[in-house]
Tab-separated table of C-alpha atoms in Angstrom:
chain	number	residue	atom	x	y	z
C	1	MET	CA	0.000	0.000	0.000
C	2	GLU	CA	3.015	2.296	0.215
C	3	LYS	CA	3.670	2.616	-3.524
C	4	PRO	CA	0.683	4.929	-4.260
C	5	LEU	CA	1.707	7.151	-1.335
C	6	ALA	CA	5.268	7.277	-2.674
C	7	ILE	CA	3.901	8.407	-6.055
C	8	VAL	CA	1.999	11.222	-4.346
C	9	SER	CA	5.177	12.227	-2.478
C	10	GLU	CA	7.217	12.395	-5.664
C	11	GLY	CA	4.520	14.529	-7.271
C	12	MET	CA	5.014	17.135	-4.559
C	13	LYS	CA	8.816	17.428	-4.860
C	14	SER	CA	11.608	15.619	-6.667
C	15	GLN	CA	13.262	12.799	-4.638
C	16	PHE	CA	10.440	12.792	-2.068
C	17	SER	CA	9.435	9.225	-2.956
C	18	SER	CA	12.918	8.139	-1.831
C	19	TYR	CA	12.538	10.084	1.415
C	20	TYR	CA	9.039	8.692	1.925
C	21	TYR	CA	10.295	5.093	1.712
C	22	MET	CA	13.312	5.893	3.865
C	23	LEU	CA	11.276	7.501	6.672
C	24	ILE	CA	8.365	5.050	6.665
C	25	LYS	CA	10.764	2.080	6.907
C	26	CYS	CA	12.914	3.823	9.518
C	27	PHE	CA	9.969	4.638	11.791
C	28	ASN	CA	8.586	1.115	11.442
C	29	LEU	CA	11.920	-0.476	12.301
C	30	TYR	CA	13.452	1.778	14.918
C	31	ARG	CA	10.440	2.824	16.945
C	32	ILE	CA	9.466	0.041	19.295
C	33	ASN	CA	5.915	-1.154	18.675
C	34	LYS	CA	4.155	-4.360	19.563
C	35	MET	CA	1.773	-4.789	16.657
C	36	GLU	CA	0.178	-8.182	16.428
C	37	ASN	CA	-1.262	-7.447	12.996
C	38	ASP	CA	1.080	-6.105	10.337
C	39	ARG	CA	-1.993	-4.659	8.597
C	40	ASP	CA	-3.025	-2.579	11.596
C	41	LEU	CA	-4.621	0.376	9.768
C	42	THR	CA	-4.497	2.731	12.750
C	43	HIS	CA	-0.718	2.310	12.881
C	44	PHE	CA	-0.502	2.604	9.084
C	45	ASN	CA	-2.582	5.804	8.991
C	46	ASN	CA	-0.788	7.456	11.903
C	47	LEU	CA	2.671	6.685	10.580
C	48	ASN	CA	1.873	7.860	7.053
C	49	SER	CA	0.296	11.050	8.413
C	50	GLU	CA	3.514	11.811	10.311
C	51	VAL	CA	5.792	11.123	7.334
C	52	PHE	CA	3.589	13.168	5.007
C	53	ARG	CA	3.579	16.041	7.490
C	54	LEU	CA	7.392	16.042	7.367
C	55	LEU	CA	7.146	16.220	3.571
C	56	GLY	CA	4.803	19.209	3.764
C	57	ILE	CA	1.698	17.193	2.830
C	58	GLN	CA	-1.526	16.935	4.824
C	59	LEU	CA	-3.183	13.511	4.700
C	60	HIS	CA	-6.944	13.900	5.164
C	61	PHE	CA	-9.284	11.058	6.185
C	62	HIS	CA	-12.910	11.293	5.009
C	63	SER	CA	-15.618	8.951	6.251
C	64	PHE	CA	-17.749	7.653	3.417
C	65	ASP	CA	-20.933	5.790	2.755
C	66	LYS	CA	-23.137	6.193	-0.294
C	67	ASN	CA	-21.490	9.577	-0.908
C	68	ILE	CA	-18.129	8.080	-1.952
C	69	ASP	CA	-18.325	9.277	-5.584
C	70	THR	CA	-19.262	12.827	-4.583
C	71	LEU	CA	-16.402	12.829	-2.077
C	72	ILE	CA	-13.807	11.590	-4.587
C	73	ARG	CA	-14.857	14.073	-7.260
C	74	GLU	CA	-14.893	17.049	-4.904
C	75	LYS	CA	-11.281	16.370	-3.927
C	76	ILE	CA	-10.153	15.790	-7.517
C	77	LYS	CA	-11.686	19.171	-8.459
C	78	LEU	CA	-9.524	20.700	-5.728
C	79	LYS	CA	-6.512	19.019	-7.416
C	80	GLN	CA	-5.970	16.770	-4.425
C	81	PRO	CA	-4.927	13.178	-5.221
C	82	VAL	CA	-7.388	10.678	-3.739
C	83	LEU	CA	-6.552	7.242	-2.321
C	84	VAL	CA	-9.217	4.571	-1.863
C	85	PHE	CA	-8.784	1.234	-0.071
C	86	GLY	CA	-10.086	-1.691	-2.097
C	87	ASN	CA	-10.363	-5.471	-1.747
C	88	MET	CA	-8.556	-7.169	-4.642
C	89	ARG	CA	-10.804	-10.218	-4.276
C	90	GLU	CA	-13.408	-8.237	-6.237
C	91	LEU	CA	-11.160	-7.085	-9.099
C	92	TYR	CA	-11.584	-9.358	-12.095
C	93	TYR	CA	-8.021	-9.107	-13.420
C	94	SER	CA	-6.339	-9.523	-10.021
C	95	ASN	CA	-4.483	-12.695	-9.060
C	96	HIS	CA	-6.600	-12.589	-5.884
C	97	TYR	CA	-9.940	-12.472	-7.767
C	98	LYS	CA	-12.515	-14.669	-5.970
C	99	LYS	CA	-9.669	-16.427	-4.117
C	100	LEU	CA	-8.325	-14.282	-1.327
C	101	ASP	CA	-9.143	-11.056	0.501
C	102	TRP	CA	-6.275	-8.655	-0.191
C	103	ILE	CA	-6.205	-4.981	0.742
C	104	HIS	CA	-4.870	-2.463	-1.776
C	105	LEU	CA	-4.711	1.320	-2.021
C	106	PHE	CA	-5.833	2.844	-5.337
C	107	LEU	CA	-4.519	6.265	-6.380
C	108	ILE	CA	-7.191	8.213	-8.282
C	109	ASN	CA	-5.957	11.215	-10.226
C	110	GLY	CA	-8.967	12.052	-12.411
C	111	TYR	CA	-12.465	11.130	-13.525
C	112	ASP	CA	-14.762	11.334	-16.542
C	113	GLU	CA	-18.255	12.227	-15.366
C	114	GLU	CA	-19.862	11.541	-18.727
C	115	ARG	CA	-18.513	7.982	-18.968
C	116	ASP	CA	-18.614	7.469	-15.165
C	117	ILE	CA	-15.014	6.238	-14.945
C	118	TYR	CA	-11.988	6.999	-12.770
C	119	SER	CA	-8.387	7.436	-13.872
C	120	ILE	CA	-6.107	5.248	-11.717
C	121	LEU	CA	-2.312	5.256	-11.419
C	122	ASP	CA	-1.191	1.779	-10.407
C	123	ASN	CA	0.720	-1.360	-11.366
C	124	THR	CA	-1.390	-4.195	-9.993
C	125	GLN	CA	-3.544	-4.484	-13.099
C	126	LYS	CA	-0.719	-6.602	-14.562
C	127	LYS	CA	-0.515	-10.336	-13.887
C	128	ASN	CA	3.267	-10.454	-14.268
C	129	GLU	CA	5.890	-9.195	-11.819
C	130	SER	CA	6.313	-5.804	-13.506
C	131	HIS	CA	6.544	-2.802	-11.207
C	132	LYS	CA	6.048	-0.260	-13.977
C	133	LEU	CA	3.300	2.170	-13.035
C	134	ASP	CA	0.716	2.973	-15.662
C	135	GLU	CA	-2.441	4.998	-15.869
C	136	PHE	CA	-5.616	3.016	-16.533
C	137	ILE	CA	-9.329	3.306	-15.816
C	138	LEU	CA	-11.922	1.706	-13.562
C	139	THR	CA	-15.648	2.247	-13.731
C	140	ALA	CA	-17.175	4.108	-10.811
C	141	GLU	CA	-19.299	1.041	-10.125
C	142	MET	CA	-16.209	-1.190	-9.836
C	143	MET	CA	-14.494	1.366	-7.585
C	144	ARG	CA	-17.520	1.368	-5.273
C	145	THR	CA	-17.536	-2.445	-5.166
C	146	LEU	CA	-13.838	-2.543	-4.249
C	147	ALA	CA	-14.191	0.180	-1.593
C	148	PHE	CA	-17.257	-1.262	0.136
C	149	SER	CA	-15.787	-4.770	0.104
C	150	SER	CA	-12.660	-3.392	1.788
C	151	LYS	CA	-14.784	-1.513	4.310
C	152	GLU	CA	-16.684	-4.674	5.204
C	153	THR	CA	-13.617	-6.958	5.255
C	154	PHE	CA	-10.827	-4.774	6.632
C	155	GLY	CA	-12.711	-1.972	8.369
C	156	THR	CA	-11.386	0.752	6.054
C	157	THR	CA	-13.904	3.485	6.809
C	158	SER	CA	-12.068	6.392	5.160
C	159	VAL	CA	-11.145	7.774	1.768
C	160	LEU	CA	-7.810	9.600	1.820
C	161	SER	CA	-6.924	12.854	0.093
C	162	CYS	CA	-3.578	14.658	-0.035
C	163	GLU	CA	-3.005	18.398	0.121
C	164	ARG	CA	0.303	20.225	-0.090
C	165	VAL	CA	0.471	22.623	2.856
C	166	GLN	CA	4.140	23.659	2.802
C	167	GLN	CA	6.642	24.630	0.103
C	168	HIS	CA	10.032	23.321	1.182
C	169	SER	CA	13.385	24.818	0.282
C	170	ASP	CA	16.132	22.433	-0.807
C	171	SER	CA	17.516	22.358	2.749
C	172	VAL	CA	14.643	19.966	3.531
C	173	TYR	CA	16.664	17.072	2.071
C	174	LEU	CA	19.445	17.562	4.612
C	175	GLU	CA	16.937	18.088	7.430
C	176	LEU	CA	15.163	14.807	6.636
C	177	LEU	CA	18.440	12.903	6.359
C	178	ILE	CA	19.436	14.222	9.783
C	179	LEU	CA	16.056	13.202	11.187
C	180	CYS	CA	16.420	9.644	9.839
C	181	LEU	CA	19.979	9.217	11.106
C	182	LYS	CA	19.014	10.482	14.568
C	183	GLU	CA	16.120	8.028	14.649
C	184	ILE	CA	18.524	5.134	13.991
C	185	GLN	CA	21.206	6.465	16.344
C	186	ASP	CA	18.827	7.039	19.283
C	187	ALA	CA	16.769	3.845	18.922
C	188	PRO	CA	17.055	1.209	21.692
C	189	VAL	CA	19.218	-1.800	20.901
C	190	GLU	CA	16.272	-4.121	21.611
C	191	ASN	CA	14.701	-3.371	18.251
C	192	ASN	CA	11.439	-4.684	16.859
C	193	GLU	CA	12.769	-8.062	15.707
C	194	ILE	CA	13.829	-8.865	19.278
C	195	VAL	CA	10.602	-7.464	20.744
C	196	LEU	CA	8.495	-9.528	18.358
C	197	MET	CA	10.370	-12.808	18.954
C	198	GLU	CA	10.427	-12.423	22.744
C	199	PHE	CA	6.768	-11.498	22.987
C	200	PHE	CA	5.848	-14.412	20.729
C	201	GLN	CA	7.773	-16.795	22.998
C	202	ASN	CA	5.989	-15.426	26.066
C	203	GLY	CA	2.699	-16.202	24.350
C	204	SER	CA	0.574	-13.666	26.199
C	205	GLU	CA	0.708	-10.812	23.706
C	206	PHE	CA	0.487	-12.641	20.375
C	207	HIS	CA	-1.741	-15.584	21.181
C	208	HIS	CA	-3.361	-15.473	17.714
C	209	MET	CA	-0.075	-15.420	15.804
C	210	THR	CA	1.234	-18.608	14.170
C	211	VAL	CA	4.878	-19.451	13.495
C	212	GLU	CA	4.161	-18.836	9.786
C	213	SER	CA	2.719	-15.360	10.341
C	214	LEU	CA	5.565	-14.520	12.724
C	215	GLY	CA	8.065	-15.579	10.053
C	216	PHE	CA	6.300	-13.394	7.506
C	217	GLN	CA	6.571	-10.348	9.772
C	218	LEU	CA	10.231	-10.940	10.619
C	219	ILE	CA	11.223	-11.415	6.971
C	220	ARG	CA	9.202	-8.312	6.113
C	221	MET	CA	11.190	-6.321	8.701
C	222	ASN	CA	14.445	-7.455	7.113
C	223	ASN	CA	13.151	-6.347	3.718
C	224	PHE	CA	12.357	-2.975	5.313
C	225	LYS	CA	16.008	-2.706	6.382
C	226	GLU	CA	17.185	-3.339	2.840
C	227	VAL	CA	14.928	-0.578	1.485
C	228	LEU	CA	15.845	1.821	4.302
C	229	PHE	CA	19.601	1.548	3.880
C	230	THR	CA	19.453	1.532	0.073
C	231	GLU	CA	17.543	4.836	0.045
C	232	LEU	CA	19.542	6.321	2.927
C	233	ILE	CA	22.932	5.590	1.362
C	234	ASN	CA	21.819	6.858	-2.061
C	235	GLN	CA	20.754	10.172	-0.532
C	236	LEU	CA	23.831	10.485	1.680
C	237	LYS	CA	26.022	10.213	-1.423
C	238	ARG	CA	24.724	13.640	-2.447
C	239	TYR	CA	26.109	15.299	0.659
C	240	LEU	CA	28.978	13.306	2.194
C	241	SER	CA	32.382	13.687	0.608
C	242	ASP	CA	33.846	11.208	3.107
C	243	SER	CA	33.618	8.052	0.988
C	244	ALA	CA	35.076	5.935	3.798
C	245	ILE	CA	31.955	6.453	5.921
C	246	LEU	CA	29.666	5.605	3.005
C	247	THR	CA	31.700	2.527	2.051
C	248	GLU	CA	31.631	1.253	5.623
C	249	LEU	CA	27.920	1.993	6.035
C	250	GLU	CA	27.125	0.138	2.824
C	251	HIS	CA	29.222	-2.825	3.988
C	252	LEU	CA	27.614	-2.913	7.447
C	253	ALA	CA	24.084	-2.617	6.050
C	254	LYS	CA	24.586	-5.692	3.844
C	255	LYS	CA	26.180	-7.536	6.739
C	256	LEU	CA	23.311	-6.594	9.070
C	257	ILE	CA	20.643	-7.871	6.690
C	258	GLN	CA	22.473	-11.201	6.306
C	259	GLN	CA	22.911	-11.536	10.084
C	260	TRP	CA	19.256	-10.848	10.789
C	261	GLN	CA	18.233	-13.277	8.066
C	262	SER	CA	20.368	-15.985	9.686
C	263	ALA	CA	19.034	-15.214	13.187
C	264	ILE	CA	15.417	-15.217	11.962
C	265	ASN	CA	15.859	-18.541	10.159
C	266	LEU	CA	17.464	-20.173	13.220
C	267	PHE	CA	14.737	-18.875	15.506
C	268	LEU	CA	11.922	-20.149	13.271
C	269	VAL	CA	13.532	-23.553	12.730
C	270	TYR	CA	14.323	-23.978	16.434
C	271	TYR	CA	10.864	-22.915	17.557
C	272	TYR	CA	9.018	-24.876	14.866
C	273	ARG	CA	10.905	-28.119	15.564
C	274	LYS	CA	11.332	-27.958	19.332
C	275	GLY	CA	8.553	-25.634	20.389
C	276	SER	CA	10.626	-24.370	23.304
C	277	THR	CA	12.127	-20.988	24.138
C	278	ILE	CA	15.525	-19.723	23.035
C	279	ASP	CA	17.704	-16.803	24.158
C	280	VAL	CA	16.792	-14.355	21.416
C	281	ARG	CA	19.415	-11.744	22.334
C	282	LYS	CA	22.177	-14.304	22.279
C	283	LEU	CA	20.885	-15.654	18.969
C	284	ALA	CA	20.914	-12.123	17.483
C	285	GLY	CA	24.203	-11.127	19.129
C	286	ASP	CA	26.120	-10.565	15.877
C	287	ALA	CA	23.295	-8.482	14.414
C	288	ILE	CA	23.126	-6.379	17.582
C	289	GLU	CA	26.870	-5.675	17.392
C	290	THR	CA	26.483	-4.563	13.771
C	291	GLU	CA	23.527	-2.338	14.740
C	292	LEU	CA	25.799	-0.658	17.326
C	293	SER	CA	28.506	-0.106	14.685
C	294	ILE	CA	25.907	1.460	12.375
C	295	LYS	CA	24.833	3.807	15.189
C	296	LYS	CA	28.441	5.039	15.463
C	297	LEU	CA	28.565	5.713	11.720
C	298	CYS	CA	25.248	7.574	11.974
C	299	SER	CA	26.839	9.782	14.642
C	300	GLU	CA	29.828	10.540	12.397
C	301	SER	CA	27.545	11.275	9.443
C	302	LEU	CA	25.401	13.595	11.549
C	303	SER	CA	28.399	15.771	12.440
C	304	LEU	CA	29.177	16.264	8.748
C	305	LEU	CA	25.546	16.886	7.794
C	306	TYR	CA	25.029	19.461	10.555
C	307	PHE	CA	28.021	21.417	9.233
C	308	ASN	CA	26.668	21.114	5.680
C	309	LEU	CA	23.233	22.326	6.787
C	310	GLN	CA	24.644	25.326	8.688
C	311	GLN	CA	26.670	26.294	5.619
C	312	GLN	CA	23.639	25.928	3.382
C	313	ARG	CA	21.510	28.070	5.688
C	314	HIS	CA	24.260	30.700	5.885
C	315	ASP	CA	24.587	30.822	2.097
C	316	LYS	CA	20.826	31.092	1.782
C	317	SER	CA	20.594	33.952	4.299
C	318	GLU	CA	23.306	35.845	2.390
C	319	SER	CA	21.637	35.313	-0.980
C	320	LEU	CA	18.797	37.213	-2.641
C	321	TRP	CA	17.537	33.895	-4.017
C	322	ASN	CA	15.690	30.777	-2.909
C	323	GLU	CA	16.448	27.669	-4.952
C	324	GLU	CA	14.065	24.743	-5.488
C	325	ASN	CA	14.794	21.277	-6.905
C	326	ASN	CA	18.452	22.137	-7.414
C	327	GLN	CA	19.919	19.059	-5.739
C	328	ASP	CA	21.528	18.139	-9.082
C	329	LEU	CA	23.193	21.588	-9.197
C	330	VAL	CA	21.610	22.568	-12.497
C	331	ILE	CA	21.366	26.212	-11.360
C	332	SER	CA	24.386	28.433	-10.755
C	333	LEU	CA	24.770	32.165	-10.168
C	334	ASN	CA	27.300	34.690	-11.335
C	335	ASP	CA	27.454	38.440	-10.836
C	336	LYS	CA	24.841	39.281	-13.451
C	337	SER	CA	23.046	36.094	-14.505
C	338	VAL	CA	21.296	32.908	-13.459
C	339	VAL	CA	22.549	29.910	-15.453
C	340	PHE	CA	20.787	26.558	-16.003
C	341	GLN	CA	23.164	23.822	-17.182
C	342	PHE	CA	21.354	20.596	-18.175
C	343	GLU	CA	23.223	17.352	-18.773
C	344	ALA	CA	22.021	14.643	-21.156
C	345	ASP	CA	21.081	12.219	-18.371
C	346	LEU	CA	18.906	14.595	-16.308
C	347	GLU	CA	15.193	14.954	-17.000
C	348	PHE	CA	12.823	17.248	-15.085
C	349	ASP	CA	9.043	17.393	-15.294
C	350	PHE	CA	6.892	20.488	-14.773
C	351	ALA	CA	6.323	20.168	-11.015
C	352	ASP	CA	9.899	19.210	-10.138
C	353	CYS	CA	11.937	21.301	-12.532
C	354	PRO	CA	14.784	23.432	-11.123
C	355	LYS	CA	13.566	26.897	-10.094
C	356	ILE	CA	15.068	29.942	-8.425
C	357	PHE	CA	12.984	32.689	-6.821
C	358	TYR	CA	13.835	36.165	-5.633
C	359	LYS	CA	13.206	36.509	-1.931
C	360	SER	CA	9.832	38.237	-1.605
C	361	PRO	CA	11.031	41.465	0.092
C	362	SER	CA	13.286	42.063	-2.927
C	363	VAL	CA	10.311	42.450	-5.283
C	364	ASP	CA	7.529	45.068	-5.300
C	365	PHE	CA	4.595	42.933	-6.463
C	366	GLN	CA	2.124	45.829	-6.346
C	367	ASN	CA	4.143	47.667	-9.026
C	368	LEU	CA	5.564	44.611	-10.738
C	369	LEU	CA	7.727	45.021	-13.826
C	370	PHE	CA	9.932	41.960	-14.235
C	371	LYS	CA	12.041	41.784	-17.389
C	372	THR	CA	14.806	39.367	-18.297
C	373	LYS	CA	17.096	38.637	-21.199
C	374	LEU	CA	17.011	34.955	-22.175
C	375	THR	CA	19.924	33.313	-23.957
C	376	VAL	CA	19.801	29.682	-25.091
C	377	HIS	CA	23.369	28.573	-25.821
C	378	ASN	CA	23.629	25.951	-28.585
C	379	PRO	CA	19.900	25.082	-28.465
C	380	PRO	CA	19.149	21.423	-29.278
C	381	ARG	CA	17.307	21.070	-32.556
C	382	SER	CA	14.870	18.344	-31.595
C	383	ALA	CA	14.948	17.974	-27.809
C	384	PRO	CA	11.912	19.632	-26.173
C	385	PHE	CA	12.356	22.140	-23.360
C	386	GLN	CA	10.449	24.937	-21.671
C	387	ALA	CA	12.139	27.920	-20.028
C	388	GLY	CA	11.227	31.328	-18.741
C	389	ILE	CA	9.922	33.430	-15.882
C	390	VAL	CA	8.492	31.289	-13.073
C	391	PHE	CA	6.047	32.718	-10.564
C	392	ARG	CA	3.958	31.348	-7.711
C	393	THR	CA	0.683	32.871	-6.511
C	394	ILE	CA	-0.616	33.228	-2.954
C	395	ASP	CA	-2.857	30.180	-3.511
C	396	GLY	CA	0.200	28.005	-4.271
C	397	GLU	CA	-0.181	27.719	-8.062
C	398	THR	CA	3.103	27.776	-10.015
C	399	TYR	CA	3.312	29.128	-13.594
C	400	ILE	CA	5.962	29.398	-16.310
C	401	TRP	CA	5.909	32.234	-18.840
C	402	GLY	CA	8.444	31.608	-21.569
C	403	VAL	CA	9.460	29.663	-24.649
C	404	PHE	CA	8.739	26.114	-25.717
C	405	LYS	CA	11.457	24.564	-27.954
C	406	ASN	CA	12.218	28.051	-29.329
C	407	GLU	CA	9.061	27.567	-31.413
C	408	GLN	CA	6.262	28.862	-29.222
C	409	LEU	CA	5.505	31.331	-26.469
C	410	VAL	CA	3.661	29.637	-23.618
C	411	LEU	CA	2.045	30.431	-20.296
C	412	SER	CA	1.341	27.241	-18.364
C	413	LYS	CA	0.742	25.911	-14.881
C	414	THR	CA	0.493	22.272	-15.966
C	415	MET	CA	1.523	20.459	-19.110
C	416	ASP	CA	-1.363	22.170	-20.952
C	417	PRO	CA	-0.766	25.874	-21.703
C	418	LEU	CA	-3.170	28.628	-20.662
C	419	PHE	CA	-1.834	30.583	-23.619
C	420	SER	CA	0.406	29.677	-26.539
C	421	ALA	CA	1.428	31.306	-29.803
C	422	ASN	CA	3.857	30.375	-32.550
C	423	ILE	CA	6.879	32.633	-32.946
C	424	GLU	CA	8.726	33.420	-36.137
C	425	SER	CA	11.860	34.935	-34.653
C	426	LYS	CA	13.993	34.117	-31.658
C	427	VAL	CA	12.705	35.388	-28.320
C	428	ALA	CA	15.447	37.377	-26.577
C	429	PHE	CA	13.462	39.034	-23.780
C	430	LEU	CA	10.588	38.032	-21.514
C	431	GLN	CA	8.542	40.427	-19.409
C	432	LEU	CA	5.755	40.280	-16.847
C	433	LYS	CA	4.073	43.374	-15.456
C	434	TYR	CA	1.053	44.254	-13.346
C	435	GLU	CA	-1.143	47.131	-14.496
C	436	ASN	CA	-4.841	48.046	-14.211
C	437	HIS	CA	-5.564	44.991	-12.006
C	438	SER	CA	-4.270	42.584	-14.690
C	439	TYR	CA	-1.055	40.729	-15.484
C	440	VAL	CA	0.447	41.426	-18.891
C	441	PHE	CA	2.795	38.878	-20.493
C	442	SER	CA	5.218	40.269	-23.069
C	443	TYR	CA	8.259	39.279	-25.122
C	444	GLY	CA	10.987	40.997	-27.132
C	445	ASP	CA	13.386	40.361	-30.004
C	446	GLN	CA	17.135	40.953	-30.277
C	447	ASN	CA	16.539	44.672	-30.742
C	448	GLY	CA	14.797	44.905	-27.387
C	449	VAL	CA	11.405	45.828	-28.807
C	450	ILE	CA	8.770	44.554	-26.339
C	451	ARG	CA	5.380	43.299	-27.562
C	452	ASP	CA	2.410	42.345	-25.389
C	453	ALA	CA	1.222	38.768	-25.999
C	454	PHE	CA	-1.381	37.991	-23.352
C	455	LYS	CA	-3.316	39.795	-20.613
C	456	THR	CA	-5.456	38.317	-17.811
C	457	ASP	CA	-7.074	39.226	-14.511
C	458	GLN	CA	-7.803	35.566	-13.699
C	459	ILE	CA	-4.517	34.843	-11.940
C	460	ALA	CA	-4.256	35.235	-8.161
C	461	GLU	CA	-1.826	37.685	-6.566
C	462	ILE	CA	1.814	36.769	-7.217
C	463	ASP	CA	3.862	35.886	-4.138
C	464	GLU	CA	7.187	34.685	-5.639
C	465	ILE	CA	8.942	35.262	-8.957
C	466	GLY	CA	12.115	34.023	-10.598
C	467	PHE	CA	13.302	31.646	-13.323
C	468	GLY	CA	12.833	27.988	-14.192
C	469	SER	CA	13.267	25.414	-16.911
C	470	ARG	CA	12.344	21.812	-17.654
C	471	ASN	CA	13.339	19.247	-20.282
C	472	TRP	CA	11.994	15.868	-21.335
C	473	GLY	CA	11.921	13.279	-24.078
C	474	GLU	CA	15.112	13.287	-26.136
C	475	LEU	CA	17.579	14.626	-23.544
C	476	LYS	CA	20.423	16.803	-24.782
C	477	PRO	CA	22.990	18.991	-22.985
C	478	MET	CA	21.658	22.534	-22.810
C	479	LYS	CA	22.656	25.849	-21.255
C	480	LEU	CA	20.222	28.676	-20.499
C	481	GLU	CA	21.111	32.097	-19.169
C	482	PHE	CA	18.745	34.632	-17.586
C	483	THR	CA	19.952	38.207	-17.101
C	484	LEU	CA	17.648	40.578	-15.238
C	485	VAL	CA	17.065	43.877	-17.042
C	486	ASN	CA	16.426	47.028	-14.977
């Protein structure tokens, strides 16, 4: 059920799916809990709400009955992704169809009222082992059947919706890494594997649990560790120049997973064959020692990350700019210009493209006149790109006013433009101004002659303004330069 939530996370900010997996696994593993049922929805909902809150997303829970379709469509109209629990026993193409109750979380990202269908982003419609996510459709009737079957079988009484409530700066990546490392460093040595095995042996807490279901949970925990350390190490590589720490952490993580696997197997075999108790802490002694070594490495990493974060915050306080989605260092500044340098292996979609905003006090939005020179160095002939003035309104909508492939002028806040026009000559200047209660979008040629292209009073008050660019499809190296004109 985590994959749809990871997709939502990534839609809010680049790399957030990695941080979602990292945090959800970390909290599950290193916070002591005594869940008998690994599908405990209260635990699932609470933990996901906390992780989403850290990512700047509010997870809403809506009780439903016969009003489920009205509820889903209201949230989609508000551009909030909707997640609905369903029972795969009722889905005709599922491997579980008419065989087994199986809970699943469906991500709904649109609907067609005329045809009474929902647009779903998922991968479980395939009967092979593919993990490729595709968009497909389900009828509203089928969605209702799945939801009400899940409600009856698993007690899922809520539809979930997701709302972005905070725009993070790029320092959030370091802050979340620090949070995860501290969670591992400060966790008690008697982690959840030990708690689960000891409580099972005592018999009082988990009297409904079988050896088979215990084995499933323990193996699942070890899989969590593999995901956690894979994501953690990948993200740490962006910030730690000390390769010795990363090499050792990678080595210890692999070692830890193998040691826990061995301890789990021995425990299950011993208990299944003999049915008597065993000293769990002695059995897991090697794994515990490795956990302690990992805690020391977390401490060393934290010292380096704290320094990195302080430096980043200092640089940000000294700068007139706020960067977004620049973890790949696409954006650089010089005395007069903002430069975007794209490499052939980096692709950025509309929501997660690199952006840089002037700090709000630096701009007079009531008397806005924002003009920039745009230079595209060695523009690729066929590779698509969009670049220009980026602005965000007080209601959180983000727009780009600029060029598309050097062939069109566009104003867009999604993939579909609000305005577009073909251009015959190269655009050298872009301008946005506020006059007579409307925003006017203009462009200029090499001679500096400015022409108005589009005017509207249907855009909310602008709160941030700067530059941004995205690329996709056939990726080519590309350099863009924005120079602000007084």
